Coordinates of C-alpha atoms in Angstrom, one line a residue:
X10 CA 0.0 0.0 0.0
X11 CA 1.0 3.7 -0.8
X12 CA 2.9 5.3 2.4
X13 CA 1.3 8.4 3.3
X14 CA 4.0 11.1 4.2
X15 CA 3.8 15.6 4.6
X16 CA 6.6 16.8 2.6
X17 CA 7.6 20.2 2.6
X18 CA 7.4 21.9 -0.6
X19 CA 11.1 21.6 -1.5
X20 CA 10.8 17.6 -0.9
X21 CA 7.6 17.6 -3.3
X22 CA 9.2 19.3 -5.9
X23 CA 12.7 17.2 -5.4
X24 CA 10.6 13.8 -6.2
X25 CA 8.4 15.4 -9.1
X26 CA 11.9 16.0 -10.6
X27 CA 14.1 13.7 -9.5
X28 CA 11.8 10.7 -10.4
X29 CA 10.5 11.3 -14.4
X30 CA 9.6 7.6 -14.4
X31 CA 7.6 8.0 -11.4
X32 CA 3.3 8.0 -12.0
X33 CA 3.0 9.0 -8.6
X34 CA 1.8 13.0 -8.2
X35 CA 2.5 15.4 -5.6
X36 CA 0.1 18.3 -4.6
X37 CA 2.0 20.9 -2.4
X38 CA 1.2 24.9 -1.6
X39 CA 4.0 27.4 -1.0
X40 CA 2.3 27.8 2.2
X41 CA 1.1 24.6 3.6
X42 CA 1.7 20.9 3.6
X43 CA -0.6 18.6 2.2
X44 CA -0.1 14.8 2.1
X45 CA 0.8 13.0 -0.5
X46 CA 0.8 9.1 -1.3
X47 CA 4.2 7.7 -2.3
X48 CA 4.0 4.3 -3.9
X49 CA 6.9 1.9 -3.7
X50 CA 7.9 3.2 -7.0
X51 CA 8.5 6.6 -6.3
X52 CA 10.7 5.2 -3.1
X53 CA 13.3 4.3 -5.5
X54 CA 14.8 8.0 -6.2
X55 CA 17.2 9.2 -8.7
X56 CA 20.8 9.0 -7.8
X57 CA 23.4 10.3 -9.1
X58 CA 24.9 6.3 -10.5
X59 CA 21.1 6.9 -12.0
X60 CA 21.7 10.2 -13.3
X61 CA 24.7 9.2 -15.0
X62 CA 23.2 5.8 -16.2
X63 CA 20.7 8.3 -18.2
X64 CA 22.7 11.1 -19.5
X65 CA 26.4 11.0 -20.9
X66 CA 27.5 13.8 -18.6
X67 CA 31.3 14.3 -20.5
X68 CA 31.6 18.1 -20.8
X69 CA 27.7 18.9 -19.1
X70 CA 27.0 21.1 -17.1
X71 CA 26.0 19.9 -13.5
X72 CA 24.9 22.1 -10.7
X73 CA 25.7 20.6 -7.2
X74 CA 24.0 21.7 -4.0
X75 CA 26.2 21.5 -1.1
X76 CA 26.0 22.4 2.6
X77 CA 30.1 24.1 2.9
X78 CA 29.1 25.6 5.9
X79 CA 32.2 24.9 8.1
X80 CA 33.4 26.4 11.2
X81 CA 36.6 29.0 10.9
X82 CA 39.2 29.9 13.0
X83 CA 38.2 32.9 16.0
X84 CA 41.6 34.3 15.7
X85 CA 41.5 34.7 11.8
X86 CA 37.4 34.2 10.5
X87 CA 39.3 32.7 7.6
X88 CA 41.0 29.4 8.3
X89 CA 38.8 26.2 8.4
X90 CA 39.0 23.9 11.4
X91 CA 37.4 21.4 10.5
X92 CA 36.6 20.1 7.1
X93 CA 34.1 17.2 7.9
X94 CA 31.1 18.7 5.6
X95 CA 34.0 19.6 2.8
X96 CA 34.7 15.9 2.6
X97 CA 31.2 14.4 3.1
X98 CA 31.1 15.9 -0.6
X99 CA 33.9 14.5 -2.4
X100 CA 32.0 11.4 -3.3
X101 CA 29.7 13.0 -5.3
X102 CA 31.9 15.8 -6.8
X103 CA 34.4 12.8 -7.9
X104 CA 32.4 10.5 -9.4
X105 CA 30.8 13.5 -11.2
X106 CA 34.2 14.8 -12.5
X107 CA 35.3 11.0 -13.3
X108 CA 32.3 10.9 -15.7
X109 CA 33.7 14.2 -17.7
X110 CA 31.6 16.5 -16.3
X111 CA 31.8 20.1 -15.2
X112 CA 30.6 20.4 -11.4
X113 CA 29.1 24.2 -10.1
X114 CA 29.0 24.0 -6.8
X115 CA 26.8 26.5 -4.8
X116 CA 26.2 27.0 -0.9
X117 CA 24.9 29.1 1.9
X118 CA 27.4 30.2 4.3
X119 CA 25.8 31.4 7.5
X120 CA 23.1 34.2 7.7
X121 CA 23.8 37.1 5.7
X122 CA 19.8 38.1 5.2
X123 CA 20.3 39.7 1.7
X124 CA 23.9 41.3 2.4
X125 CA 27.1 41.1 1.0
X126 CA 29.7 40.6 4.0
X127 CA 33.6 39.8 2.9
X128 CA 34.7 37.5 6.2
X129 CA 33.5 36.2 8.9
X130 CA 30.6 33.1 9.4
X131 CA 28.0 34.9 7.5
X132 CA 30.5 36.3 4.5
X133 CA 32.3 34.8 1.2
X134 CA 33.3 31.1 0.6
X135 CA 36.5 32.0 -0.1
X136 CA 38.0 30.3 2.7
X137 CA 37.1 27.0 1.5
X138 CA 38.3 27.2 -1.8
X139 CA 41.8 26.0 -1.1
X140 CA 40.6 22.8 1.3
X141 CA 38.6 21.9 -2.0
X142 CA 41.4 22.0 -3.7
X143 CA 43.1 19.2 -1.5
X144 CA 40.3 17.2 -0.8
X145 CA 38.7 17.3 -4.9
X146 CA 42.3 16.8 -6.3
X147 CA 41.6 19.3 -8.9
X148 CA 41.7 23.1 -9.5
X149 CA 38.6 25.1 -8.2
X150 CA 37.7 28.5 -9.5
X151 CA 35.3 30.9 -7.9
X152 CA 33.3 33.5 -8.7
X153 CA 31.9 36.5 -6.6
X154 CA 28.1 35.8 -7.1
X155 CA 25.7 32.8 -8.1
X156 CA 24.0 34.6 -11.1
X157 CA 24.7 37.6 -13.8
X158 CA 26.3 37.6 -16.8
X159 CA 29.8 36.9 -15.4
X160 CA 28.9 33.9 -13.8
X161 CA 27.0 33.0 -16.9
X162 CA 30.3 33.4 -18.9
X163 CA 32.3 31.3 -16.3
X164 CA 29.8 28.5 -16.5
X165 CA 29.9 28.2 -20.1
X166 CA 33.7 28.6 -20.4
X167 CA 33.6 25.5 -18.7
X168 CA 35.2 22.3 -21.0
X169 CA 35.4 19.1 -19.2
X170 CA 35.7 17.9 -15.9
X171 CA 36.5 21.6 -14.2
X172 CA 34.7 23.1 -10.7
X173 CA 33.5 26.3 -10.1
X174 CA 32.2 27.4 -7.1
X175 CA 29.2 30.0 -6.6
X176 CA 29.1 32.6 -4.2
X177 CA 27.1 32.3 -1.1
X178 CA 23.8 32.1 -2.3
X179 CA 22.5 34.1 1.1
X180 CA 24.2 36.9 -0.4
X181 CA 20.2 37.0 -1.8
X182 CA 17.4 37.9 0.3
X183 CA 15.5 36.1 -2.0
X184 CA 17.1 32.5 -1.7
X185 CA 15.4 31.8 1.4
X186 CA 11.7 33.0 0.1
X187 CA 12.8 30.1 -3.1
X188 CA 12.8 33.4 -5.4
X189 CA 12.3 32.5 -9.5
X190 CA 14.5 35.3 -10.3
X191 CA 16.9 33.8 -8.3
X192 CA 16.5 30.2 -8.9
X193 CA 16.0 30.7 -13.0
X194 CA 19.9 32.3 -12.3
X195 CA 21.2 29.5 -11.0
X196 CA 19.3 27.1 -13.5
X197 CA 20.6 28.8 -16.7
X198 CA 24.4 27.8 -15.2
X199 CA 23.9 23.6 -16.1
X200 CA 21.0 21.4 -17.4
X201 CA 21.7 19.0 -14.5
X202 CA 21.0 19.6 -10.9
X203 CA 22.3 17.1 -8.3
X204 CA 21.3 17.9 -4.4
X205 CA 23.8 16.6 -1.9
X206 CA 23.2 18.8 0.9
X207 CA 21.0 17.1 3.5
X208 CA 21.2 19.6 6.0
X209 CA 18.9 21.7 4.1
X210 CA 17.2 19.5 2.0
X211 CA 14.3 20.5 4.0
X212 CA 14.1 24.2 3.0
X213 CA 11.9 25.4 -0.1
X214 CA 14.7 28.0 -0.9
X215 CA 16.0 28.7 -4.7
X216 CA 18.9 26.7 -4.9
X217 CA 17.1 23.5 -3.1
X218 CA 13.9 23.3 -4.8
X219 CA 13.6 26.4 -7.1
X220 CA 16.1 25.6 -8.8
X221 CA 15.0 22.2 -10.2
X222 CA 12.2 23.5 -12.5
X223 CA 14.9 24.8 -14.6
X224 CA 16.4 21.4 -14.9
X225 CA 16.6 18.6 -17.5
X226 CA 17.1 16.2 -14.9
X227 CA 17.5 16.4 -11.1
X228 CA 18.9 14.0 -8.9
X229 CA 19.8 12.9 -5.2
X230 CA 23.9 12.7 -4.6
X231 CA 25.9 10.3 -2.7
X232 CA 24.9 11.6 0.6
X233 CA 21.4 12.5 0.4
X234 CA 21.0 9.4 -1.0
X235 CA 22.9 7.3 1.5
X236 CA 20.5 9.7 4.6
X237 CA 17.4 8.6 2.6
X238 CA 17.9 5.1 2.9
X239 CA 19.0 5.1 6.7
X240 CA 15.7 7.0 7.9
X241 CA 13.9 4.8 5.4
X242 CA 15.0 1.9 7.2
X243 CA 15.2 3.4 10.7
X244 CA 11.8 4.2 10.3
X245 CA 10.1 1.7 8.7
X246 CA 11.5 -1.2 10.3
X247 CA 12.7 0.1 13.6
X248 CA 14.4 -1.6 17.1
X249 CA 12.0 -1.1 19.7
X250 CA 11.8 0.9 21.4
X251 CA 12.1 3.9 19.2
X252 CA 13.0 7.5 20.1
X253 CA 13.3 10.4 17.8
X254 CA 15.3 13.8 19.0
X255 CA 14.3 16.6 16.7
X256 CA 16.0 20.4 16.9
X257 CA 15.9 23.4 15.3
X258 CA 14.7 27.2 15.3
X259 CA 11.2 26.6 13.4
X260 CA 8.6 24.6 14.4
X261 CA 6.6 25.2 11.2
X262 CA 9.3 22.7 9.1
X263 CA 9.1 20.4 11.7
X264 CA 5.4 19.9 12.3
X265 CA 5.1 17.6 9.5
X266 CA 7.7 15.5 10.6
X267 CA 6.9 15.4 14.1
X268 CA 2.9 14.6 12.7
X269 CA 4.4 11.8 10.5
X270 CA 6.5 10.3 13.6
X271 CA 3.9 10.0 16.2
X272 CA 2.7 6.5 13.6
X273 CA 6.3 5.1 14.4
X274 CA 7.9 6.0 17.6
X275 CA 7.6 5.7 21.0
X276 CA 9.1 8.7 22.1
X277 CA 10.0 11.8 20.9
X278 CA 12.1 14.4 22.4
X279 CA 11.8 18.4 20.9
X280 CA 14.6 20.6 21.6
X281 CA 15.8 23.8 20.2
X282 CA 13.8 27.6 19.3
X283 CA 10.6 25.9 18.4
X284 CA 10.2 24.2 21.5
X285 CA 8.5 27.8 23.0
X286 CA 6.0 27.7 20.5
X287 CA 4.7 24.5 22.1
X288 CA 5.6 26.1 25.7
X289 CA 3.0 28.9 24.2
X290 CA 0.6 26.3 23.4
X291 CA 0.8 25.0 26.9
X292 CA -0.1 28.4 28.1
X293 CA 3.4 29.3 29.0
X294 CA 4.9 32.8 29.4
X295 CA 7.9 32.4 27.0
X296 CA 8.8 36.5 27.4
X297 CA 10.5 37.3 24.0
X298 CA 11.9 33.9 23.1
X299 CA 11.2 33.1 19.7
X300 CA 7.4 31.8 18.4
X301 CA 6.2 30.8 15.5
X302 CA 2.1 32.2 16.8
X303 CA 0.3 30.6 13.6
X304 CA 1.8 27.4 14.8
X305 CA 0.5 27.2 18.3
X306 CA -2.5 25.7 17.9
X307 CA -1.0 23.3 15.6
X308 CA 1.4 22.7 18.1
X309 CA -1.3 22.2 20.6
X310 CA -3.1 19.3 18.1
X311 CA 0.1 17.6 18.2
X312 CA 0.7 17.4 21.9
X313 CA -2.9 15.9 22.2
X314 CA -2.3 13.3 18.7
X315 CA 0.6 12.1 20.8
X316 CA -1.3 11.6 23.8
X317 CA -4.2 10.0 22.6
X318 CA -1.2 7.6 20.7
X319 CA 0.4 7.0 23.9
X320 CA 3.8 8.6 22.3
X321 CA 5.9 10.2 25.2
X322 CA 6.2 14.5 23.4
X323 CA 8.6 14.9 25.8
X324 CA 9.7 18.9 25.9
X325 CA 13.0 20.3 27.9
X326 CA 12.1 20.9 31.6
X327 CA 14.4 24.3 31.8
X328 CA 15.6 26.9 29.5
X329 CA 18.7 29.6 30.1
X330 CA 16.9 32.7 30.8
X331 CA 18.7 35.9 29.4
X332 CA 17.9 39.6 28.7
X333 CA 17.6 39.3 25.4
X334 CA 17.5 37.0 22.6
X335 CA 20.9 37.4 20.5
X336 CA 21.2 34.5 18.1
X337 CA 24.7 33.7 17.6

């Protein structure tokens, strides 16, 4: 029987391109989830192997979404110390290069909100162009936006089997409201989009879903691919019993989740910013802590699904108080 999931508007528009063979349909509003039946067919995404099993990709075009958000050095703001997301990449980008084609890569870096900073955690990605070098084997060239007419020109001066690297797509107030402007940039740089960055994957922003209606073909990399499969089988055949810890800042990407988990585990544990939207729900005073208000009742429904379920919601049982609410 189909499985019935909530995707977020990025995911629904990830499977409508990333599976052409698929006769399963998604249904999905830029501003609310609705569910959508997913047959064992549509299960079986397209990978990258997939991509490449499709399409000769010697001398294409591919546009890579990666997550090159790294930690720098406090005494510098430009040297990386620790490279654990640059190499969680390198399968992808390789294979991709082995096959002859040309790999853009493009990334957030931090928080600008729509402004052009030179260092620091929210600034350029300049300071991981050398690191790529080392770890990709092969020359990197960068460019000091994600779309124009100079970034245009690099992308097609591209030959075969060459990386460039986008600037930090932040850089755009746009990218985070999944702008068409934006994303038809980024989609006239390749024909082929390949998302590898599972830290976001969840966001409808240009370069993660946006993006791929400007695509020939989309497809999951190494790493989303390899995630996928480990929740799918986590989840749908788990050890008992089975406890979920989910995080974050907004509650209003995680409700569908959360909804979709109370039919498999046994307990789940909330943590992070969104946690004082439920604490609202509850009747709380949260002061000036972040709150999603449209969300409370929603939150609210949840809390009694769970119950009625007999799934432990289990929220923090203390929070650091402060004067203010500085996010850093």
């Amino acid at each position: 029987p189909p499985t019935s999931v909530r995707p977020t508007t990025m995911f629904a528009s990830f499977i409508r391109k990333a599976i052409r063979s698929s006769t399963a349909a998604a249904s999905c509003n830029a501003q609310q989830f609705r569910s959508i039946s997913i047959t064992p067919a549509l299960l079986e995404k397209l990978n990258v192997q997939g991509l490449a099993d499709k399409v000769n990709l010697e001398g294409q075009n591919v546009l890579m979404r990666v997550d090159l958000n790294v930690p720098l050095s406090k005494d510098d703001d430009v040297t990386v110390t620790d490279d654990t997301r640059l190499q969680a990449i390198a399968p992808t980008a390789k294979f991709l290069l082995e096959k002859g084609a040309n790999v853009i890569l493009c990334s957030h870096f931090g928080r600008p909100k729509g402004e052009i900073i030179e260092t620091g955690k929210n600034g350029r990605l300049n300071p991981v162009v050398d690191p790529l070098k080392n770890i990709l084997g092969v020359d990197v060239k960068k460019v000091n936006d994600c779309m124009g007419e100079e970034v245009e020109a690099a992308a097609k001066s591209l030959t075969k089997g060459e990386v460039l690297l986008l600037e930090n797509t932040r850089f755009y107030k746009g990218e985070t409201k999944n702008d068409a402007t934006l994303a038809a940039g980024l989609g006239s740089l390749a024909d082929y989009f390949v998302m590898d960055a599972f830290g976001t994957a969840h966001r409808a922003h240009s370069s993660t879903a946006g993006v791929t209606d400007y695509m020939k073909l989309s497809a999951a990399g190494f790493l989303l691919d390899k995630e996928l499969k480990y929740l799918k089988g986590a989840v749908d055949k788990p050890n008992r019993p089975l406890c979920a810890i989910i995080g974050g800042a907004k509650v209003s990407t995680k409700l569908p989740v959360i909804e979709s988990l109370l039919e498999k585990c046994d307990t789940i544990l909330l943590g992070g910013g969104m946690i004082f939207t439920f604490y609202k729900a509850l009747g709380y005073d949260i002061g000036k802590s972040m709150l999603e208000e449209e969300y409370v009742e929603l939150a609210g429904k949840l809390m009694k699904m769970a119950e009625e379920k007999g799934v432990k919601l289990i929220l923090p049982p203390d929070v650091v108080l402060a004067a203010q609410n500085a996010r850093t």
